[in-house]
Amino acid sequence: MAAEQRQHPRIDASFRVRSTALDPNALAGENVSKGGIFVKTVRFLPLNAVLRLSIEAPGTDVAIPATCRVVFIRDAATAASCGRPAGMGLELLDIADSDRPILERMLLERAGSIPPPPLQTEEPLTLVVADDDERYREMAAEPFRRRGDVVHAVKDGLEALSICLKSPPDAILSDVQMPRMDGWQLLRLVRARPSLSSVPVVFLTTLSGESERLLGYQLGVDAYIPKPYEAEELLVRVHQIVRRAKNSRTTPAARTTLRGEIEHVGLSSLLTFIEMERKSGVLLVIGGDVARLFFSEGHLHRAEIEGESLPSRKAAMRTLDALSGQFEFSPQDVTVKDELGMSTTALLLEHARLADERGR
């Protein structure tokens, strides 16, 4: 396996691997389109590092690009003690839909006839599921019960908060619209209590408005999973979220990071929010490209796309074209020069005009 280290504040490295460097038996039964992969290597990156991965099939010209995040590391000592290869577990942040079947087939070929291990490979989770609709409440709880997880299923946020205060769970799965205490109130109270502030909260909801979803991300929701959902999707997504939360609990700014899905909150709404709140920090956008936008007191000063040398305005315009993917805003001091010379509102208006001209 070859690896090329790049000096980049956010994309920590680019790895080129052949399929033989992948361990399909470390997938723990996760669907690769929504889960992750394990790369056998002795060159490690820090937890939560973001990297570009190019996966090559031996004897072919096929190379699958993917953007990943490091979610666990098995160093040489741990590998020797457990009899498994050393390497890094990677969460797939972005991979083209057309490439997913190729990668899945590649991994199946590597696995041969070995049956996939069951999904339950970690210690059982303790979950609180809050929903006033009994059908949806049981739909969310049952897949985890089958795995052997401990699930407290309740009718509203007040009951959920009572259980959480007695013993913090690994995650809270909550509807938004409920009697007595809704999901918004539950989220605010959970985030306000030190003993619960790092517990992941997932909204299982039919909310479609960008303003409502943005409010959830602002208050600290970890993810939205729209109803109705598949049991497998729910299992894998919650598993990823809990693992990410455990990995980031040692990071002081972990809870102040604003992250979510572009499909749920469009970039125009997100940039407007950053401008109105006069926030300073770096917005990472992982869509067709990997882009970083630098804000100082709500004003966009610079935009860059990984691997390309574009003027900030062109980079910003191309980033705003993204309709799917992930975003992550990390508050921090930004001292870069203002390379755009225009307000965020003016930038969004210009992007809308250009989009209209292209017939979007």
Short mmCIF file of C-alpha atoms in Angstrom, two decimals:
data_model
loop_
_atom_site.label_atom_id
_atom_site.label_comp_id
_atom_site.label_asym_id
_atom_site.label_seq_id
_atom_site.Cartn_x
_atom_site.Cartn_y
_atom_site.Cartn_z
CA MET A 1 0.00 0.00 0.00
CA ALA A 2 1.31 3.44 -0.85
CA ALA A 3 0.39 6.54 1.10
CA GLU A 4 1.13 10.16 0.26
CA GLN A 5 1.05 12.63 3.18
CA ARG A 6 -0.24 16.09 2.29
CA GLN A 7 0.17 19.29 4.23
CA HIS A 8 -3.46 20.23 4.59
CA PRO A 9 -5.21 21.48 7.73
CA ARG A 10 -8.26 19.28 7.18
CA ILE A 11 -7.48 16.53 4.68
CA ASP A 12 -4.71 14.84 6.63
CA ALA A 13 -3.56 12.38 3.99
CA SER A 14 -4.28 10.64 0.73
CA PHE A 15 -4.02 6.84 0.73
CA ARG A 16 -3.83 4.66 -2.36
CA VAL A 17 -4.65 1.04 -1.54
CA ARG A 18 -5.21 -2.20 -3.40
CA SER A 19 -8.15 -4.35 -2.43
CA THR A 20 -5.74 -6.75 -0.71
CA ALA A 21 -5.17 -4.04 1.92
CA LEU A 22 -8.85 -4.16 2.86
CA ASP A 23 -10.11 -6.51 5.56
CA PRO A 24 -13.73 -7.44 4.71
CA ASN A 25 -14.06 -9.42 7.93
CA ALA A 26 -13.64 -6.23 9.96
CA LEU A 27 -16.84 -4.77 8.51
CA ALA A 28 -18.89 -6.37 11.29
CA GLY A 29 -21.75 -7.00 8.89
CA GLU A 30 -22.23 -3.30 8.12
CA ASN A 31 -23.52 -2.37 4.70
CA VAL A 32 -20.53 -0.68 3.08
CA SER A 33 -22.76 1.92 1.45
CA LYS A 34 -23.68 3.22 4.91
CA GLY A 35 -20.90 1.84 7.08
CA GLY A 36 -17.15 1.66 6.78
CA ILE A 37 -14.07 -0.31 5.84
CA PHE A 38 -10.88 -1.46 7.55
CA VAL A 39 -7.55 -0.69 5.89
CA LYS A 40 -4.55 -2.78 6.90
CA THR A 41 -1.62 -0.41 7.43
CA VAL A 42 1.13 0.51 9.89
CA ARG A 43 0.87 4.21 9.03
CA PHE A 44 -1.78 5.69 11.28
CA LEU A 45 -3.66 8.98 11.36
CA PRO A 46 -5.30 10.49 14.46
CA LEU A 47 -8.90 9.61 15.33
CA ASN A 48 -11.40 11.76 13.38
CA ALA A 49 -8.77 12.63 10.75
CA VAL A 50 -10.31 13.03 7.27
CA LEU A 51 -8.54 11.44 4.31
CA ARG A 52 -8.90 10.74 0.63
CA LEU A 53 -8.83 7.06 -0.30
CA SER A 54 -8.27 5.59 -3.75
CA ILE A 55 -9.09 1.86 -3.79
CA GLU A 56 -7.65 -0.13 -6.69
CA ALA A 57 -8.65 -3.59 -7.87
CA PRO A 58 -5.56 -5.68 -8.77
CA GLY A 59 -5.15 -6.36 -12.47
CA THR A 60 -7.65 -3.67 -13.50
CA ASP A 61 -7.73 0.07 -14.14
CA VAL A 62 -10.61 0.53 -11.68
CA ALA A 63 -9.88 3.04 -8.90
CA ILE A 64 -12.66 3.98 -6.49
CA PRO A 65 -12.27 7.39 -4.81
CA ALA A 66 -13.75 7.92 -1.36
CA THR A 67 -13.53 10.43 1.45
CA CYS A 68 -13.25 8.81 4.87
CA ARG A 69 -12.85 9.57 8.56
CA VAL A 70 -10.70 7.54 10.98
CA VAL A 71 -13.02 6.06 13.65
CA PHE A 72 -10.74 3.50 15.30
CA ILE A 73 -7.10 2.37 15.23
CA ARG A 74 -5.69 -1.08 15.85
CA ASP A 75 -1.98 -0.56 16.52
CA ALA A 76 0.72 -3.24 16.39
CA ALA A 77 0.43 -4.14 20.08
CA THR A 78 -3.36 -4.50 19.96
CA ALA A 79 -3.13 -6.46 16.71
CA ALA A 80 -0.66 -8.91 18.25
CA SER A 81 -2.87 -9.46 21.30
CA CYS A 82 -6.06 -10.11 19.33
CA GLY A 83 -4.55 -11.91 16.34
CA ARG A 84 -5.98 -9.43 13.82
CA PRO A 85 -4.09 -7.17 11.39
CA ALA A 86 -3.01 -3.68 12.35
CA GLY A 87 -4.77 -0.84 10.62
CA MET A 88 -7.46 1.83 10.69
CA GLY A 89 -11.25 1.59 10.67
CA LEU A 90 -12.64 4.20 8.30
CA GLU A 91 -16.13 5.66 8.15
CA LEU A 92 -17.15 6.36 4.55
CA LEU A 93 -18.16 10.02 4.36
CA ASP A 94 -18.57 10.28 0.62
CA ILE A 95 -18.55 7.76 -2.23
CA ALA A 96 -20.33 7.89 -5.57
CA ASP A 97 -23.50 5.82 -5.82
CA SER A 98 -22.14 4.19 -8.98
CA ASP A 99 -19.01 3.04 -7.12
CA ARG A 100 -20.74 1.44 -4.12
CA PRO A 101 -21.71 -1.83 -5.91
CA ILE A 102 -18.14 -2.15 -7.23
CA LEU A 103 -16.67 -1.74 -3.76
CA GLU A 104 -19.18 -4.17 -2.23
CA ARG A 105 -18.37 -6.75 -4.90
CA MET A 106 -14.64 -6.24 -4.33
CA LEU A 107 -15.05 -6.85 -0.61
CA LEU A 108 -17.21 -9.93 -1.17
CA GLU A 109 -14.54 -11.35 -3.46
CA ARG A 110 -11.95 -10.72 -0.75
CA ALA A 111 -14.14 -12.46 1.82
CA GLY A 112 -14.66 -15.51 -0.40
CA SER A 113 -17.09 -17.96 1.13
CA ILE A 114 -16.57 -16.74 4.70
CA PRO A 115 -20.00 -15.85 6.11
CA PRO A 116 -20.29 -12.27 7.36
CA PRO A 117 -20.05 -11.87 11.13
CA PRO A 118 -23.15 -10.70 12.98
CA LEU A 119 -23.69 -6.98 13.50
CA GLN A 120 -23.33 -7.37 17.26
CA THR A 121 -19.53 -7.13 17.69
CA GLU A 122 -19.38 -4.47 20.39
CA GLU A 123 -20.79 -4.35 23.89
CA PRO A 124 -24.59 -3.95 24.02
CA LEU A 125 -25.85 -0.38 23.83
CA THR A 126 -28.28 1.27 26.22
CA LEU A 127 -30.79 3.36 24.28
CA VAL A 128 -33.77 5.55 25.07
CA VAL A 129 -36.46 5.68 22.37
CA ALA A 130 -39.10 8.41 22.74
CA ASP A 131 -42.14 8.54 20.44
CA ASP A 132 -45.83 9.03 21.19
CA ASP A 133 -46.73 6.85 18.20
CA GLU A 134 -46.56 3.25 19.44
CA ARG A 135 -46.02 1.87 15.95
CA TYR A 136 -42.96 4.02 15.29
CA ARG A 137 -41.74 3.54 18.85
CA GLU A 138 -41.64 -0.21 18.43
CA MET A 139 -40.26 0.07 14.91
CA ALA A 140 -37.26 1.93 16.32
CA ALA A 141 -36.78 -0.22 19.40
CA GLU A 142 -37.19 -3.74 17.99
CA PRO A 143 -34.03 -3.96 15.80
CA PHE A 144 -31.86 -3.04 18.79
CA ARG A 145 -33.64 -5.48 21.10
CA ARG A 146 -32.90 -8.25 18.59
CA ARG A 147 -29.22 -7.32 18.81
CA GLY A 148 -29.30 -7.67 22.59
CA ASP A 149 -29.22 -3.94 23.35
CA VAL A 150 -31.05 -2.49 26.33
CA VAL A 151 -33.89 -0.28 25.08
CA HIS A 152 -36.12 1.99 27.17
CA ALA A 153 -39.14 2.85 25.00
CA VAL A 154 -41.23 5.79 26.29
CA LYS A 155 -44.10 7.98 25.10
CA ASP A 156 -42.63 11.48 25.45
CA GLY A 157 -39.59 13.58 26.28
CA LEU A 158 -40.40 13.89 29.95
CA GLU A 159 -40.24 10.13 30.49
CA ALA A 160 -37.07 9.99 28.38
CA LEU A 161 -35.38 12.72 30.44
CA SER A 162 -36.29 10.94 33.69
CA ILE A 163 -34.60 7.75 32.52
CA CYS A 164 -31.55 9.62 31.22
CA LEU A 165 -31.06 11.45 34.53
CA LYS A 166 -31.00 8.14 36.42
CA SER A 167 -28.40 6.62 34.09
CA PRO A 168 -27.02 8.28 30.93
CA PRO A 169 -27.67 6.07 27.87
CA ASP A 170 -25.40 5.54 24.88
CA ALA A 171 -27.89 7.37 22.64
CA ILE A 172 -31.34 8.94 22.59
CA LEU A 173 -33.66 8.33 19.61
CA SER A 174 -36.51 10.82 19.71
CA ASP A 175 -39.50 11.97 17.75
CA VAL A 176 -39.86 15.76 17.58
CA GLN A 177 -43.59 16.30 18.00
CA MET A 178 -44.72 14.73 21.28
CA PRO A 179 -47.07 15.72 24.16
CA ARG A 180 -45.89 17.07 27.54
CA MET A 181 -42.26 17.47 26.38
CA ASP A 182 -41.36 17.48 22.68
CA GLY A 183 -38.05 16.66 21.05
CA TRP A 184 -36.84 20.28 21.04
CA GLN A 185 -37.30 20.63 24.81
CA LEU A 186 -35.71 17.27 25.44
CA LEU A 187 -32.68 18.21 23.31
CA ARG A 188 -32.23 21.56 25.10
CA LEU A 189 -32.40 19.95 28.54
CA VAL A 190 -30.04 17.11 27.59
CA ARG A 191 -27.44 19.52 26.21
CA ALA A 192 -27.74 21.77 29.28
CA ARG A 193 -26.79 18.99 31.73
CA PRO A 194 -23.08 18.11 32.06
CA SER A 195 -23.86 14.45 32.71
CA LEU A 196 -25.83 14.19 29.45
CA SER A 197 -24.21 16.81 27.21
CA SER A 198 -22.13 14.27 25.26
CA VAL A 199 -24.95 11.73 24.76
CA PRO A 200 -25.85 11.51 21.04
CA VAL A 201 -29.40 12.59 20.18
CA VAL A 202 -30.97 11.38 16.93
CA PHE A 203 -34.26 12.80 15.70
CA LEU A 204 -36.52 10.24 14.01
CA THR A 205 -38.90 12.59 12.29
CA THR A 206 -40.92 13.68 9.29
CA LEU A 207 -39.64 17.27 9.57
CA SER A 208 -38.88 18.65 6.13
CA GLY A 209 -38.36 22.39 6.73
CA GLU A 210 -34.74 23.58 6.50
CA SER A 211 -35.23 26.13 9.29
CA GLU A 212 -36.42 23.43 11.70
CA ARG A 213 -33.59 21.08 10.80
CA LEU A 214 -31.03 23.88 11.13
CA LEU A 215 -32.42 24.70 14.57
CA GLY A 216 -31.88 21.07 15.56
CA TYR A 217 -28.25 21.15 14.41
CA GLN A 218 -27.77 24.46 16.21
CA LEU A 219 -29.11 22.98 19.44
CA GLY A 220 -26.83 19.97 19.11
CA VAL A 221 -28.77 17.15 17.44
CA ASP A 222 -26.37 14.57 16.05
CA ALA A 223 -28.44 13.35 13.11
CA TYR A 224 -31.86 13.22 11.47
CA ILE A 225 -33.24 9.92 10.22
CA PRO A 226 -36.47 10.49 8.30
CA LYS A 227 -39.53 8.31 8.80
CA PRO A 228 -40.14 5.70 7.57
CA TYR A 229 -36.72 4.06 7.85
CA GLU A 230 -35.29 0.61 7.26
CA ALA A 231 -34.17 -1.38 10.31
CA GLU A 232 -30.70 -1.96 8.83
CA GLU A 233 -30.24 1.75 8.11
CA LEU A 234 -31.25 2.66 11.65
CA LEU A 235 -28.88 0.10 13.19
CA VAL A 236 -25.86 1.17 11.15
CA ARG A 237 -26.46 4.92 11.47
CA VAL A 238 -26.93 4.80 15.25
CA HIS A 239 -23.91 2.50 15.59
CA GLN A 240 -21.78 5.03 13.67
CA ILE A 241 -23.08 7.98 15.68
CA VAL A 242 -22.40 6.31 19.04
CA ARG A 243 -18.90 5.31 17.94
CA ARG A 244 -18.15 8.83 16.71
CA ALA A 245 -19.42 10.32 19.97
CA LYS A 246 -17.18 8.02 22.04
CA ASN A 247 -14.17 8.93 19.90
CA SER A 248 -14.79 12.67 20.20
CA ARG A 249 -15.54 12.93 23.92
CA THR A 250 -11.92 13.83 24.61
CA THR A 251 -12.16 16.79 22.22
CA PRO A 252 -13.15 20.00 24.11
CA ALA A 253 -14.89 21.53 21.08
CA ALA A 254 -16.72 18.37 20.05
CA ARG A 255 -20.14 19.60 21.23
CA THR A 256 -19.73 23.06 19.70
CA THR A 257 -19.17 21.58 16.22
CA LEU A 258 -22.17 22.00 13.91
CA ARG A 259 -22.48 19.04 11.55
CA GLY A 260 -25.18 17.53 9.39
CA GLU A 261 -26.40 16.44 5.97
CA ILE A 262 -26.67 18.87 3.03
CA GLU A 263 -29.87 17.10 1.97
CA HIS A 264 -31.42 18.20 5.27
CA VAL A 265 -30.06 21.77 5.38
CA GLY A 266 -29.03 23.44 2.13
CA LEU A 267 -25.73 25.31 2.04
CA SER A 268 -27.47 28.62 1.28
CA SER A 269 -29.50 28.36 4.50
CA LEU A 270 -26.40 27.31 6.43
CA LEU A 271 -24.32 30.26 5.16
CA THR A 272 -27.18 32.64 5.94
CA PHE A 273 -27.32 31.27 9.48
CA ILE A 274 -23.54 31.69 9.93
CA GLU A 275 -23.79 35.29 8.70
CA MET A 276 -26.76 36.16 10.95
CA GLU A 277 -25.10 34.61 14.01
CA ARG A 278 -21.78 36.33 13.16
CA LYS A 279 -19.91 33.08 13.66
CA SER A 280 -16.19 32.60 13.08
CA GLY A 281 -14.79 29.25 12.02
CA VAL A 282 -14.20 26.80 9.19
CA LEU A 283 -16.97 25.04 7.29
CA LEU A 284 -15.94 21.68 5.83
CA VAL A 285 -18.18 20.57 2.94
CA ILE A 286 -17.87 17.01 1.65
CA GLY A 287 -19.89 16.57 -1.51
CA GLY A 288 -18.61 16.06 -5.03
CA ASP A 289 -15.55 17.99 -3.82
CA VAL A 290 -13.98 18.49 -0.43
CA ALA A 291 -14.13 22.21 0.28
CA ARG A 292 -13.36 24.50 3.19
CA LEU A 293 -14.96 27.91 3.73
CA PHE A 294 -13.39 30.35 6.21
CA PHE A 295 -15.67 32.74 8.11
CA SER A 296 -14.84 35.67 10.37
CA GLU A 297 -17.77 37.12 12.34
CA GLY A 298 -20.18 35.69 9.78
CA HIS A 299 -18.32 37.04 6.75
CA LEU A 300 -16.92 34.54 4.24
CA HIS A 301 -13.27 35.45 3.67
CA ARG A 302 -11.88 32.50 1.74
CA ALA A 303 -12.95 29.30 -0.03
CA GLU A 304 -10.76 26.46 -1.23
CA ILE A 305 -11.31 23.06 -2.84
CA GLU A 306 -8.96 20.23 -2.02
CA GLY A 307 -6.55 19.44 -4.85
CA GLU A 308 -7.38 22.50 -6.96
CA SER A 309 -6.06 26.06 -7.22
CA LEU A 310 -9.15 28.19 -7.75
CA PRO A 311 -9.89 31.81 -6.83
CA SER A 312 -11.99 31.95 -3.67
CA ARG A 313 -15.07 33.21 -5.49
CA LYS A 314 -15.04 30.34 -8.02
CA ALA A 315 -14.38 27.82 -5.27
CA ALA A 316 -17.30 29.19 -3.24
CA MET A 317 -19.64 29.11 -6.24
CA ARG A 318 -18.76 25.51 -7.02
CA THR A 319 -19.16 24.48 -3.40
CA LEU A 320 -22.64 26.02 -3.29
CA ASP A 321 -23.67 23.74 -6.17
CA ALA A 322 -23.49 20.72 -3.84
CA LEU A 323 -26.94 19.22 -3.27
CA SER A 324 -25.84 16.22 -1.21
CA GLY A 325 -23.07 15.28 1.18
CA GLN A 326 -22.03 16.37 4.66
CA PHE A 327 -21.07 19.64 6.32
CA GLU A 328 -19.16 20.32 9.52
CA PHE A 329 -18.65 23.81 10.97
CA SER A 330 -15.90 24.13 13.60
CA PRO A 331 -15.85 27.41 15.56
CA GLN A 332 -12.36 28.91 15.71
CA ASP A 333 -10.48 32.15 15.17
CA VAL A 334 -10.01 32.91 11.47
CA THR A 335 -7.32 35.38 10.45
CA VAL A 336 -7.10 34.78 6.68
CA LYS A 337 -7.29 37.69 4.25
CA ASP A 338 -10.70 38.55 2.81
CA GLU A 339 -10.40 37.19 -0.73
CA LEU A 340 -14.04 37.58 -1.78
CA GLY A 341 -14.75 41.23 -0.98
CA MET A 342 -18.51 40.73 -0.78
CA SER A 343 -21.12 39.86 1.81
CA THR A 344 -22.47 36.33 2.14
CA THR A 345 -25.90 37.60 1.06
CA ALA A 346 -24.39 39.10 -2.12
CA LEU A 347 -22.53 35.84 -2.80
CA LEU A 348 -25.73 33.80 -2.46
CA LEU A 349 -27.63 36.16 -4.76
CA GLU A 350 -24.89 35.89 -7.39
CA HIS A 351 -24.90 32.10 -7.10
CA ALA A 352 -28.69 32.03 -7.51
CA ARG A 353 -28.42 34.24 -10.61
CA LEU A 354 -25.74 32.03 -12.18
CA ALA A 355 -27.77 28.91 -11.36
CA ASP A 356 -30.81 30.42 -13.09
CA GLU A 357 -28.71 31.19 -16.15
CA ARG A 358 -27.54 27.58 -16.27
CA GLY A 359 -31.18 26.46 -16.13
CA ARG A 360 -30.88 24.73 -12.77
#
